Coordinates of C-alpha atoms and ligand atoms in Angstrom, one line a residue:
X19 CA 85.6 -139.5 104.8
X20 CA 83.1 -136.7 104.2
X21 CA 82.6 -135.3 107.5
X22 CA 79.9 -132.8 106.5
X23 CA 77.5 -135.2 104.6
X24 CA 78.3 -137.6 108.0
X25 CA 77.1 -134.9 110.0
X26 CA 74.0 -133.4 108.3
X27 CA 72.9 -137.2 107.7
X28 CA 73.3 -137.8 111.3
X29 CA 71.6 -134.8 112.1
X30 CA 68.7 -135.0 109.7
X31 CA 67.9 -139.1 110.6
X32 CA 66.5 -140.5 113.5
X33 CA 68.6 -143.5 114.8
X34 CA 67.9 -145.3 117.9
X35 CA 70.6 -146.3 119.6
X36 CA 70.4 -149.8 118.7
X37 CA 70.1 -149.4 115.4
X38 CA 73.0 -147.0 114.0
X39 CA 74.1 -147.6 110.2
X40 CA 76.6 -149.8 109.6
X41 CA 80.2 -148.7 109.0
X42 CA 79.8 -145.7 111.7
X43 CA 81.8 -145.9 114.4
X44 CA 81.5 -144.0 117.8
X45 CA 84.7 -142.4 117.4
X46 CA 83.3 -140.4 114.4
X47 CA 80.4 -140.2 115.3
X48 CA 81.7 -138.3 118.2
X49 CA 84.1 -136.3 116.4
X50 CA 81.2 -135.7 113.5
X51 CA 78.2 -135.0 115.2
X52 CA 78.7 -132.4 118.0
X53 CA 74.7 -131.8 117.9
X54 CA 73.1 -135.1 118.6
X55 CA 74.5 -136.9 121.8
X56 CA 74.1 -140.9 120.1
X57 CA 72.1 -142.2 123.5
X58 CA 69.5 -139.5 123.4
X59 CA 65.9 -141.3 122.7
X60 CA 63.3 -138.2 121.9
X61 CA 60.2 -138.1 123.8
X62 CA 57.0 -136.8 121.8
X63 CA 53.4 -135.7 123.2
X64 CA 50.7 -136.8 120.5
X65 CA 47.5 -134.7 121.6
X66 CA 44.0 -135.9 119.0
X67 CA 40.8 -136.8 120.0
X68 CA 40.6 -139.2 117.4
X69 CA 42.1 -143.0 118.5
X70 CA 42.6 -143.7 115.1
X71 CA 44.8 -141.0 114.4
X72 CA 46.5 -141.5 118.0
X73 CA 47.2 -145.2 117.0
X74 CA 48.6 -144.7 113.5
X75 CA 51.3 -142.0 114.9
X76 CA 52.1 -143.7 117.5
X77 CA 53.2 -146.5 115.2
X78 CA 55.2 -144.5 112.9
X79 CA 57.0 -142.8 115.9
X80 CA 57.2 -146.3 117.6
X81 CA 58.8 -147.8 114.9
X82 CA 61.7 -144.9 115.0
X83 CA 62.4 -145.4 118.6
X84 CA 60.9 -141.8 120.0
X85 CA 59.2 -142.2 123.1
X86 CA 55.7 -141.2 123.5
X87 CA 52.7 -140.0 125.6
X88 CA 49.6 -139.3 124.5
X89 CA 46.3 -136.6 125.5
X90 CA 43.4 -136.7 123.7
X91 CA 42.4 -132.9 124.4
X92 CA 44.1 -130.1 125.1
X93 CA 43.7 -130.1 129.1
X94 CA 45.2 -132.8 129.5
X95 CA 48.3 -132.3 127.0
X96 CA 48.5 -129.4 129.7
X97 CA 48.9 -131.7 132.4
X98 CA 50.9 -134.1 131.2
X99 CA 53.7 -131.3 130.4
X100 CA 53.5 -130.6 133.7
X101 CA 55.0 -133.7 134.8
X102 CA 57.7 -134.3 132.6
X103 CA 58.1 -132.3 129.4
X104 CA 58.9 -134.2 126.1
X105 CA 61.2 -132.3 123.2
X106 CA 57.9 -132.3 120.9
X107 CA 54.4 -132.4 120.9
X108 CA 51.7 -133.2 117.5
X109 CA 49.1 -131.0 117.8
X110 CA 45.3 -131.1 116.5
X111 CA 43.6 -128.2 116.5
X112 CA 39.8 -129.3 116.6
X113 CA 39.3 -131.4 119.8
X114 CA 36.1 -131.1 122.3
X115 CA 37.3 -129.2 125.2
X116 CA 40.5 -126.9 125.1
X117 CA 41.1 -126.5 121.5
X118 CA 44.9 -127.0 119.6
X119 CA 45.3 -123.1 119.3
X120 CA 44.5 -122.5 123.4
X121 CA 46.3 -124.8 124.1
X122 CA 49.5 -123.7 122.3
X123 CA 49.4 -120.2 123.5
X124 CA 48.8 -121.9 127.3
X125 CA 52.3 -123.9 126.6
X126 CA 54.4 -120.5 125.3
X127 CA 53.0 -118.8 127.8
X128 CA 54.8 -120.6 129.9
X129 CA 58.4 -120.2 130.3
X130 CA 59.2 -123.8 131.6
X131 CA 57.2 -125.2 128.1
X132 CA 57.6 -122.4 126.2
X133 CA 60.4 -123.4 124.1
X134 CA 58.7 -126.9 123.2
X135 CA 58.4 -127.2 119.4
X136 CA 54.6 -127.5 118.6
X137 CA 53.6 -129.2 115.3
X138 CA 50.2 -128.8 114.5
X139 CA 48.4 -131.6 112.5
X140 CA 44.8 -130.9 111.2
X141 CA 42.3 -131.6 108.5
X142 CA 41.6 -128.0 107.8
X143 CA 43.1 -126.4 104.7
X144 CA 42.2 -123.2 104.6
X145 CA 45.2 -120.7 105.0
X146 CA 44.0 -118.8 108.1
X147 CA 43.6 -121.9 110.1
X148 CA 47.8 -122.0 109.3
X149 CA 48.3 -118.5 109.4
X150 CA 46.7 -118.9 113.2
X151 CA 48.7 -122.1 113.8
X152 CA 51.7 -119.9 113.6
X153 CA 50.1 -117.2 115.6
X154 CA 49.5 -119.3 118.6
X155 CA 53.4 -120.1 118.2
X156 CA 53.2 -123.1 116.5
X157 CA 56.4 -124.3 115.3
X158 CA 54.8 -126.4 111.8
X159 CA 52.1 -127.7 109.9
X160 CA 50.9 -130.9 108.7
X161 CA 47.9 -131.7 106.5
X162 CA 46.0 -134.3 107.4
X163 CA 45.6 -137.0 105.9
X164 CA 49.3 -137.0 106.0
X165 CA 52.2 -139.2 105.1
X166 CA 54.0 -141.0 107.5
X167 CA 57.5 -139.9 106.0
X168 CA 56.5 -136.4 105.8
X169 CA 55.5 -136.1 109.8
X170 CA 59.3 -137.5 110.8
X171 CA 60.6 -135.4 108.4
X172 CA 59.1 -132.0 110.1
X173 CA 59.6 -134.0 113.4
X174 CA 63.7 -134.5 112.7
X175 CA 63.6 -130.8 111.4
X176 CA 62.4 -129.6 114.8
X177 CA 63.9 -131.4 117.3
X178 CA 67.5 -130.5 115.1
X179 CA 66.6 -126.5 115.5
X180 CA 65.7 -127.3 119.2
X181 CA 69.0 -128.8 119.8
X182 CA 70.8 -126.3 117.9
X183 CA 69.1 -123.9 119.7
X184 CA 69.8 -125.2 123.5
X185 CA 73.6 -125.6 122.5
X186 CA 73.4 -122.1 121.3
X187 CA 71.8 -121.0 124.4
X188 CA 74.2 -122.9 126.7
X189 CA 77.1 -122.1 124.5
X190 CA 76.1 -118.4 125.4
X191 CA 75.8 -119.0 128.8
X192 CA 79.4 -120.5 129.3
X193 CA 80.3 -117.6 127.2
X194 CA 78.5 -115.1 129.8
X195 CA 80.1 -116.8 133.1
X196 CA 83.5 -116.6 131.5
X197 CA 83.1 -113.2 131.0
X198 CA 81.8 -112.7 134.0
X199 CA 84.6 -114.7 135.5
X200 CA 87.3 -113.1 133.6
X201 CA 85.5 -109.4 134.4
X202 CA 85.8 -110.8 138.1
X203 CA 89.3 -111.8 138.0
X204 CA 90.0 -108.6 135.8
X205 CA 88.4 -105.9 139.2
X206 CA 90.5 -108.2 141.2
X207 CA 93.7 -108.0 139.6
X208 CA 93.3 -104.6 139.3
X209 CA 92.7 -103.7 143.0
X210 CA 95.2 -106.2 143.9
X211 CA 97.6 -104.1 142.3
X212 CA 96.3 -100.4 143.1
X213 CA 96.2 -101.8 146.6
X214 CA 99.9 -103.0 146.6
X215 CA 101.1 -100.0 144.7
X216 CA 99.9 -98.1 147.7
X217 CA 101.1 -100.4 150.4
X218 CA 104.4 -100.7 149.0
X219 CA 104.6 -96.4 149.2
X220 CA 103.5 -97.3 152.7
X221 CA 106.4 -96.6 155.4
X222 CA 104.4 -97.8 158.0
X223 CA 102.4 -100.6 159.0
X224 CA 99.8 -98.0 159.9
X225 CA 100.1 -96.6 156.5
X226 CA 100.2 -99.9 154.7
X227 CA 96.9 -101.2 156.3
X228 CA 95.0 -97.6 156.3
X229 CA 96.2 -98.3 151.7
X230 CA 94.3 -101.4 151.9
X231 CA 91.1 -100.3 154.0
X232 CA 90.7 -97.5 151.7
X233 CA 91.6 -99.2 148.6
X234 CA 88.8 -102.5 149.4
X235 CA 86.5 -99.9 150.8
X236 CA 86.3 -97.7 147.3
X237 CA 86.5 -100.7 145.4
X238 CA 83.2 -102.3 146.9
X239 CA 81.8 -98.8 147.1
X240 CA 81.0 -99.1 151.0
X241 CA 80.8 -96.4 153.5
X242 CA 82.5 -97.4 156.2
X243 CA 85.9 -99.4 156.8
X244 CA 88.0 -100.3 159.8
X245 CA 91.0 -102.1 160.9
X246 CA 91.6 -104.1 164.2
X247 CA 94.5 -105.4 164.9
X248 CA 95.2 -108.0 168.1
X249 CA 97.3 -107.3 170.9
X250 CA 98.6 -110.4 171.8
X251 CA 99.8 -109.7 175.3
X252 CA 96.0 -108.9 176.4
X253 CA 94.0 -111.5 173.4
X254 CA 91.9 -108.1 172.8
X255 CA 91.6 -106.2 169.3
X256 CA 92.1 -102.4 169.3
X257 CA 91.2 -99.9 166.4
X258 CA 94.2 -99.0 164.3
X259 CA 93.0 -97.6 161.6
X260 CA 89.6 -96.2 160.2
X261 CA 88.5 -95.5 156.5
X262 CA 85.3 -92.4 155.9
X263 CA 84.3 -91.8 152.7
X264 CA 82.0 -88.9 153.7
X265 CA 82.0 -86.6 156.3
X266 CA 78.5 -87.9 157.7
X267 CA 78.4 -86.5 161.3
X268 CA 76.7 -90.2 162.5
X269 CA 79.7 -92.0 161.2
X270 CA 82.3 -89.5 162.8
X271 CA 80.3 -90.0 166.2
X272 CA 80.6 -93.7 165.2
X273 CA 84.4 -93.6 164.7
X274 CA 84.7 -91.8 168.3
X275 CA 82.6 -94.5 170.3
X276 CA 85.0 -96.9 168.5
X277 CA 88.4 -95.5 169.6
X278 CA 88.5 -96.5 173.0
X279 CA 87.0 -100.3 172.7
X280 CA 88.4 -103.6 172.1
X281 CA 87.6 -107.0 171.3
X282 CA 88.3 -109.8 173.1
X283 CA 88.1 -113.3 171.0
X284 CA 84.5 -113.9 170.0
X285 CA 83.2 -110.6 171.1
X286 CA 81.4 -108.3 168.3
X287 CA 82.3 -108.3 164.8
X288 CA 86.0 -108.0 165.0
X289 CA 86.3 -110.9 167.4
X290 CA 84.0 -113.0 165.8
X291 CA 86.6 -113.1 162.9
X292 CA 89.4 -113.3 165.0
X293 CA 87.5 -116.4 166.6
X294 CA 86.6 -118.3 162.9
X295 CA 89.2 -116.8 160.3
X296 CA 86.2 -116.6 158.6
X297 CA 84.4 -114.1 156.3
X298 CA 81.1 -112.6 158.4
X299 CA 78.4 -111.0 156.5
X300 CA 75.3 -109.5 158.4
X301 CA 73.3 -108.1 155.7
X302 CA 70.6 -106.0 157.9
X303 CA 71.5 -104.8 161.2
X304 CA 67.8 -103.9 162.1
X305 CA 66.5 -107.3 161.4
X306 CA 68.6 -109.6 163.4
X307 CA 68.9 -110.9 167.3
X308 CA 71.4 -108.9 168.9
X309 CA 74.9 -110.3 168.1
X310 CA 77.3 -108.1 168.9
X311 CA 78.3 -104.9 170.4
X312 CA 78.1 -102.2 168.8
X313 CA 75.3 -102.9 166.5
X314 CA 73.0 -100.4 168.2
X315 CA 75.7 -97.8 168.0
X316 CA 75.8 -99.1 164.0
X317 CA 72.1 -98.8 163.5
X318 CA 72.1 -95.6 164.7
X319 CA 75.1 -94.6 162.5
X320 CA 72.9 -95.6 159.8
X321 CA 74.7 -98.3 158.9
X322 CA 72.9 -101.3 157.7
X323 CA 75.0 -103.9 156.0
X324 CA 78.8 -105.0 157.6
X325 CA 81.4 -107.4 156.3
X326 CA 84.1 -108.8 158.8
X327 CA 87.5 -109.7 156.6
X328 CA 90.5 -111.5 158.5
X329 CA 94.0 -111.1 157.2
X330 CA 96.0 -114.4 158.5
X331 CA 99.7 -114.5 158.1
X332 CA 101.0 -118.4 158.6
X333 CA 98.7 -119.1 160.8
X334 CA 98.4 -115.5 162.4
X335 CA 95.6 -113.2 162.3
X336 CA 97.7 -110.2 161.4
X337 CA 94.4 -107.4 161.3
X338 CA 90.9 -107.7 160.8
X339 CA 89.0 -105.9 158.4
X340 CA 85.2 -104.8 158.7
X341 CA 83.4 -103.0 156.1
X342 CA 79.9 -100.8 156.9
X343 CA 77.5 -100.1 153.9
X344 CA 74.6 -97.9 154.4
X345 CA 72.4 -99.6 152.0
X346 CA 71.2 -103.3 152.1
X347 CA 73.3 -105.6 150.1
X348 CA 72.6 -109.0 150.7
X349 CA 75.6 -111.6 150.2
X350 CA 77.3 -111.0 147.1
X351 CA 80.5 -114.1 145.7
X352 CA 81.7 -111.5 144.3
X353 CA 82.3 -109.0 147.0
X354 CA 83.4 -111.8 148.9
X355 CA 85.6 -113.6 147.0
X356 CA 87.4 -110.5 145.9
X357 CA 87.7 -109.2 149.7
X358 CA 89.2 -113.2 150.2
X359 CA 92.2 -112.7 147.4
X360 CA 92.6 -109.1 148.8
X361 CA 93.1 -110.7 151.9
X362 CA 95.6 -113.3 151.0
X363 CA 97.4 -111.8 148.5
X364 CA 98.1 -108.7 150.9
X365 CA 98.7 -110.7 154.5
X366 CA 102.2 -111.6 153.4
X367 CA 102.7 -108.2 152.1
X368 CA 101.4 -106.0 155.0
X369 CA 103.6 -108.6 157.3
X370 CA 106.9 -108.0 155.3
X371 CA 105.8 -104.2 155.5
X372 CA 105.7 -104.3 159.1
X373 CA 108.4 -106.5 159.8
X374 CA 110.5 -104.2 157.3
X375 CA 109.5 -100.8 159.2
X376 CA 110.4 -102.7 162.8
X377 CA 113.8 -103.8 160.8
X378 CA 114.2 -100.5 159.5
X379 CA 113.6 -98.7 163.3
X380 CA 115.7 -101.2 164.6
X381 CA 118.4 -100.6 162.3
X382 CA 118.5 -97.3 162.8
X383 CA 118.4 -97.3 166.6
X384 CA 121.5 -99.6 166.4
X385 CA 123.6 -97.4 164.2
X386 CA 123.0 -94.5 166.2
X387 CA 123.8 -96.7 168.8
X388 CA 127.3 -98.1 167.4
X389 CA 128.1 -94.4 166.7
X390 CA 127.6 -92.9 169.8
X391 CA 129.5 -92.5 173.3
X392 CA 127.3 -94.2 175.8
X393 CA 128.1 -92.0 178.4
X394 CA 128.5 -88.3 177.1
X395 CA 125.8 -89.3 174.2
X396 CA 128.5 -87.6 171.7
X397 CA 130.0 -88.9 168.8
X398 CA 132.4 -91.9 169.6
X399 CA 135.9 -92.8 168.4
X400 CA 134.4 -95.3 165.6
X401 CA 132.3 -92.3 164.5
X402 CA 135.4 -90.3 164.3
X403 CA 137.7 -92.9 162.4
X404 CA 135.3 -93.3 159.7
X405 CA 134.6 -89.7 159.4
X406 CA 138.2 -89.0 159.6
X407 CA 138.1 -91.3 156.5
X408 CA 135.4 -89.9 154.7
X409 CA 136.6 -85.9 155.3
X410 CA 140.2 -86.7 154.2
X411 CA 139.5 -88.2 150.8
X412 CA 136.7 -85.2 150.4
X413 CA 139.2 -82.4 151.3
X414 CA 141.9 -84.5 149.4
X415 CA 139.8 -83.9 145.9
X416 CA 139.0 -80.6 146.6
X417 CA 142.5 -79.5 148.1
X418 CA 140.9 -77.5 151.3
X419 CA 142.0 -77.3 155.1
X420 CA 141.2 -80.0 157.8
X421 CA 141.5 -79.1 161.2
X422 CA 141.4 -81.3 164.1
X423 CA 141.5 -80.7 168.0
X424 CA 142.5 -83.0 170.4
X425 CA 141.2 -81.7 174.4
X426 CA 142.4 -83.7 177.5
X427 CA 140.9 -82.6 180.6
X428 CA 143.3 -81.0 183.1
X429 CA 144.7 -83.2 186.4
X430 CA 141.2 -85.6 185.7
X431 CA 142.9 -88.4 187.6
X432 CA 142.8 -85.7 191.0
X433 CA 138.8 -84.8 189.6
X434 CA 138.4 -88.4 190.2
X435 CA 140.1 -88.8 193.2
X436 CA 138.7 -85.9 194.9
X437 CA 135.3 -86.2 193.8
X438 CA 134.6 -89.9 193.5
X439 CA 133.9 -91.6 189.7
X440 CA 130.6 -90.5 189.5
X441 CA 131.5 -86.7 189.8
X442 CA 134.0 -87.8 187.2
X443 CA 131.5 -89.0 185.0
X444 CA 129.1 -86.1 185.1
X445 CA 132.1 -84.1 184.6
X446 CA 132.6 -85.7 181.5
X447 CA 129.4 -85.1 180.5
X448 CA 128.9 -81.6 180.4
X449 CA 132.3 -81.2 179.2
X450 CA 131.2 -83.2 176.6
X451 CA 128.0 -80.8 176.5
X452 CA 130.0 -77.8 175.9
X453 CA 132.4 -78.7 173.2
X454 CA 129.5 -80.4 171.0
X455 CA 127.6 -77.2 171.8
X456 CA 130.1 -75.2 170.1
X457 CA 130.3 -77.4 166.5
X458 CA 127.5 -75.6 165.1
X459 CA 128.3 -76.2 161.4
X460 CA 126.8 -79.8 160.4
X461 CA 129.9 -80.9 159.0
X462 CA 132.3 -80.5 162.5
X463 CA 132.2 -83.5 164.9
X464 CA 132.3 -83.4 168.5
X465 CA 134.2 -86.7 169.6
X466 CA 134.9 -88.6 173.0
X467 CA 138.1 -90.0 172.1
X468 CA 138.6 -92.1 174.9
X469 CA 138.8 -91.4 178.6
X470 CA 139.0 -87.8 179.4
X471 CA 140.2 -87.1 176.0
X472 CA 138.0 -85.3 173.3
X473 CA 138.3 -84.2 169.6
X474 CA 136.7 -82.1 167.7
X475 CA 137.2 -82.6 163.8
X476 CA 136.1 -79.4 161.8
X477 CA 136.5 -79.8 157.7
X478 CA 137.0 -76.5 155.1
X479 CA 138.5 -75.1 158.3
X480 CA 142.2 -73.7 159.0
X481 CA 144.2 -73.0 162.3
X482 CA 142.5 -69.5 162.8
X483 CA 139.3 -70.7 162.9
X484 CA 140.3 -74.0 164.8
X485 CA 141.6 -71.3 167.5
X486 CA 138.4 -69.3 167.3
X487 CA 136.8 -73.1 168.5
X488 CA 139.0 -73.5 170.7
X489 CA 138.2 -70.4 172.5
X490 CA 134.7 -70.9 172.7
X491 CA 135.3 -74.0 174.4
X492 CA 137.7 -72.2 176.4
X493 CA 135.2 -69.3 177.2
X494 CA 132.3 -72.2 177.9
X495 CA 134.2 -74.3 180.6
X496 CA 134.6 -71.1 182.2
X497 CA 130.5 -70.7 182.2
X498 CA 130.2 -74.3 183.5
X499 CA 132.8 -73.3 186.0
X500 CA 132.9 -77.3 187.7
X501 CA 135.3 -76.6 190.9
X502 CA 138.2 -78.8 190.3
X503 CA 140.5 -78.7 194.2
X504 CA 142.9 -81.4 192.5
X505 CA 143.8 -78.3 189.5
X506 CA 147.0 -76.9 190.5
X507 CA 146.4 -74.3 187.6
X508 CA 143.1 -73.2 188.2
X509 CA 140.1 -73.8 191.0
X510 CA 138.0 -75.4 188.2
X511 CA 138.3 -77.7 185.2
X512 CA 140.2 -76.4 182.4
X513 CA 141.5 -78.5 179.3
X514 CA 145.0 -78.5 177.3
X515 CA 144.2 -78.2 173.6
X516 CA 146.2 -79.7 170.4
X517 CA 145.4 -78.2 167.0
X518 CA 146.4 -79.4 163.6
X519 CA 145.7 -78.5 160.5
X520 CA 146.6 -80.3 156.9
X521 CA 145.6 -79.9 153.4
X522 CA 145.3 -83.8 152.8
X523 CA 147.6 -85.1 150.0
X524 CA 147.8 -88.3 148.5
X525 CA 150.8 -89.3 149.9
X526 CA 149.9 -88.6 153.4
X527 CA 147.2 -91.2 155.9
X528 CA 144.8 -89.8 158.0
X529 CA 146.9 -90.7 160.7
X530 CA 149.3 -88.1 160.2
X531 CA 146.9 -85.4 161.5
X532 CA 146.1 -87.2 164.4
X533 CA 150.0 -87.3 165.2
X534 CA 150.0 -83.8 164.7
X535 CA 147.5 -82.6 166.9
X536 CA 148.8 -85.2 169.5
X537 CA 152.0 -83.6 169.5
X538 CA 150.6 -80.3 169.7
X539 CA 148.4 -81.3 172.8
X540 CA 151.9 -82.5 174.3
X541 CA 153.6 -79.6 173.7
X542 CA 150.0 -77.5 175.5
X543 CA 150.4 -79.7 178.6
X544 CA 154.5 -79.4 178.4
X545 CA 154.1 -75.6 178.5
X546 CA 151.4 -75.6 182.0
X547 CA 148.3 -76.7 180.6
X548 CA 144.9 -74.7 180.7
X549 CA 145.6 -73.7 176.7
X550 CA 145.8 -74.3 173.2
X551 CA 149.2 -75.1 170.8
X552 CA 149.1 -75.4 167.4
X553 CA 151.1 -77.6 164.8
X554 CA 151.3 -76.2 161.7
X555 CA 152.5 -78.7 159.4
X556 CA 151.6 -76.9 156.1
X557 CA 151.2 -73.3 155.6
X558 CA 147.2 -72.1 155.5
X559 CA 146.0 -71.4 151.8
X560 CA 144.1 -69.4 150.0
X561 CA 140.6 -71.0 149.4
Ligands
MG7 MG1 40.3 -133.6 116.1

């Protein structure tokens, strides 16, 4: 089948609906004929102050199927259009009253009739009656007397290049609202991802939501943004976060009169968002009824236009969001429905952002929490295994000196007894206090070990600078100077010292130090207590 000849025949004749050709069937037609919609019946104005000339075209038209209306001047072809306006309208040019011509130029004048094709049928000849015919904005010419199959001929011709030219049109305008729609989805993508870019370098929740306030704010070009977010505990919004794009003295002032307020459910802009989950756009300040609470302190800001934004989380308002232009801008889809995918897109990220920083503080409070002595606030023995761990391997590769000294506080039982347990425990503490204040190198590690008993663990370091330690401790407790009447070697507390020092080898635990320095600490005690003994299991070495 010859799909072309189908189409330009279908095109080019007039076939009412009841009477399609033989041998066509829908299904081609449909697929043949993307023009001329089969059911369409054509409605034509005849305009001629002649009845004879009214009747006779209105048979040949009748016969066809087109549907017709007729005016016998050109007022009333005026009026007529204005009620319902047919696809054509046969024109004569000489008729008492409004002439053809007038007429015609009334119609394109027009823009609801101006596209109506306008075929102009008189007796005149002469050229310049044509030439005006086409002036006016006629669409044809006829002769009269003229022949019925001419007049549907130029009729078919026109009404084909109308239709052509309203698909065209409307073709073109899909084509415009997808690229608007695509240009829309294009800015949104785009700040979607600048805005998650910077909310993802955001450590903060604060930081994360002041990335999206200023991100929004650039992106609709406003002058003015601000975050709330709720505190639960007392329902009432608080300002948490504020985005100026100028340094406008009036907005600053603005900013300050904000700090201290909040919102309650309802109230102002904030709360009216928090109340609806809804989108609120007052597009002039000045012109409407008082509605909510700052809008004096707005319009004096010069701020005009403002734009309320919720951010909801599962249910959750997580932060409002409320924008401040200077200039008028009445409601705008777009603004809106890219402010709406900002805000849920980002309510999921800004909530794993904060939930990650409370993770992340909480995390952090616990390890310090695992590694310290609750008592002396010092290092605590799990801290000292695993750095015991760490130090010996370390040392082990680069074949350098680890020393390690175990402290036991003199007669502590007879502190304790004498003094009561709390005594002991402050005891403990500044003890505690003066050993950790003498690790000053980042890499030595003040220890409780347990009880009364403290290590110090001090890597790249040999006996003779153990001792040197060791002395300071020695010369601090005798600072501190805590009366000890229990001491039968001195009148305050002193401490018995074990030093050991290895050059880890891979043979050898971790352990083995410890045993060392325990011995050493034995032997201290064994000889009187109140000093330092050292165990020397291999020789210091150059390093
Ligand atoms: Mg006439």
């Amino acid at each position: 089948m010859n799909l072309s000849n189908l189409s330009s025949r279908n095109q080019f004749s007039r076939q009412p609906s009841t009477a399609r050709p033989q041998g066509w069937s829908g299904r081609s037609l449909a697929l043949s004929c993307p023009l001329q919609p089969e059911a369409v019946v054509h409605s034509i104005l005849i305009v001629d102050d002649h009845p004879d000339n009214l009747r006779t075209l209105a048979g040949i038209l009748g016969r066809e199927g087109y549907r017709m209306r007729k005016a016998t001047n050109g007022e009333m072809a005026l009026l007529t259009v204005q009620t319902e306006p047919p696809d054509l309208i046969l024109m004569d040019i000489r008729m008492p009253g409004m002439d053809g011509y007038t007429a015609c130029l009334e119609l394109k004048a027009n823009p609801k009739t101006a596209e109506i094709p306008i075929i102009f049928l008189s007796a005149a000849e002469d050229v310049d009656a044509k030439v005006k015919a086409f002036e006016v904005g006629g669409a044809d010419y006829i002769t009269k007397p003229f022949r019925a199959e001419e007049v549907l001929v130029r009729i078919r011709q026109q009404l084909m290049l109308r239709l052509q030219s309203q698909q065209l049109q409307a073709h073109n305008q899909r084509l415009q609202i997808e690229i608007q729609v695509r240009q829309q989805a294009e800015a949104e993508t785009q700040l979607l991802l600048a805005t998650i870019q910077a909310v993802s370098q955001a450590t903060s929740f604060e930081e994360a939501l002041q990335a999206v306030l200023c991100e929004v704010n650039g992106a609709i070009a406003w002058d003015y943004g601000e975050a709330w977010t709720p505190d639960e505990t007392i329902m009432s919004l608080w300002l948490r976060q504020v985005c100026v794009k100028t340094k406008d003295e009036r907005l600053q002032g603005f900013y300050h009169a904000s700090q201290n307020l909040t919102f309650g459910v309802g109230q102002g802009v904030p709360g009216q968002v928090w109340e609806t989950r809804q989108l609120l756009w007052l597009e002039d300040l000045q012109n409407i009824a008082p509605s909510f609470a700052r809008q004096e302190m707005a319009i004096a800001a010069g701020l005009v236009t403002v734009l309320g934004v919720p951010i909801v989380v599962d249910g959750r308002l997580l932060a409002v969001l409320v924008f401040y232009s200077r200039s008028q801008i009445p409601q705008d889809p777009k603004v809106m429905e890219l402010v709406q995918a900002i805000a849920l897109q980002l309510g999921g990220f800004i909530q794993r952002k904060q939930m990650e920083a409370e993770l992340l503080q909480a995390n952090r409070e616990l390890q310090r929490l695992v590694h310290l002595d609750g008592l002396t606030g010092i290092a605590n023995r799990r801290c000292f295994d695993a750095t015991l761990e760490q130090e010996w391997l370390r040392l082990r590769r680069n074949q350098l000196p680890l020393s390690l000294i175990l402290c036991d506080v003199d007669y502590f039982k007879g502190f304790n007894d004498r003094y009561g347990h709390l005594a002991g425990d402050d005891c403990l503490k500044q003890v505690a206090a003066a050993i950790a204040g003498v690790c000053k190198r980042s890499a030595d590690l003040a220890v409780r070990y347990g009880g009364e008993e403290f290590a110090v663990l001090l890597p790249y370091t040999d006996t003779a600078g153990a001792i040197c330690v060791v002395e300071q401790i020695q010369a601090a407790l005798k600072t501190l100077a805590i009366p000890h009447a229990q001491s039968a070697i001195a009148d305050h507390v002193t401490i018995s010292f074990g030093i050991a020092t290895l050059i880890p080898d891979g043979l050898q635990e971790p352990t083995l130090l410890i045993e060392y320095a325990d011995e050493a600490l034995y032997q201290a005690k064994a000889q009187g207590r109140d000093r330092y003994c050292t165990a020397i299991a291999s020789p210091p070495r150059e390093y």
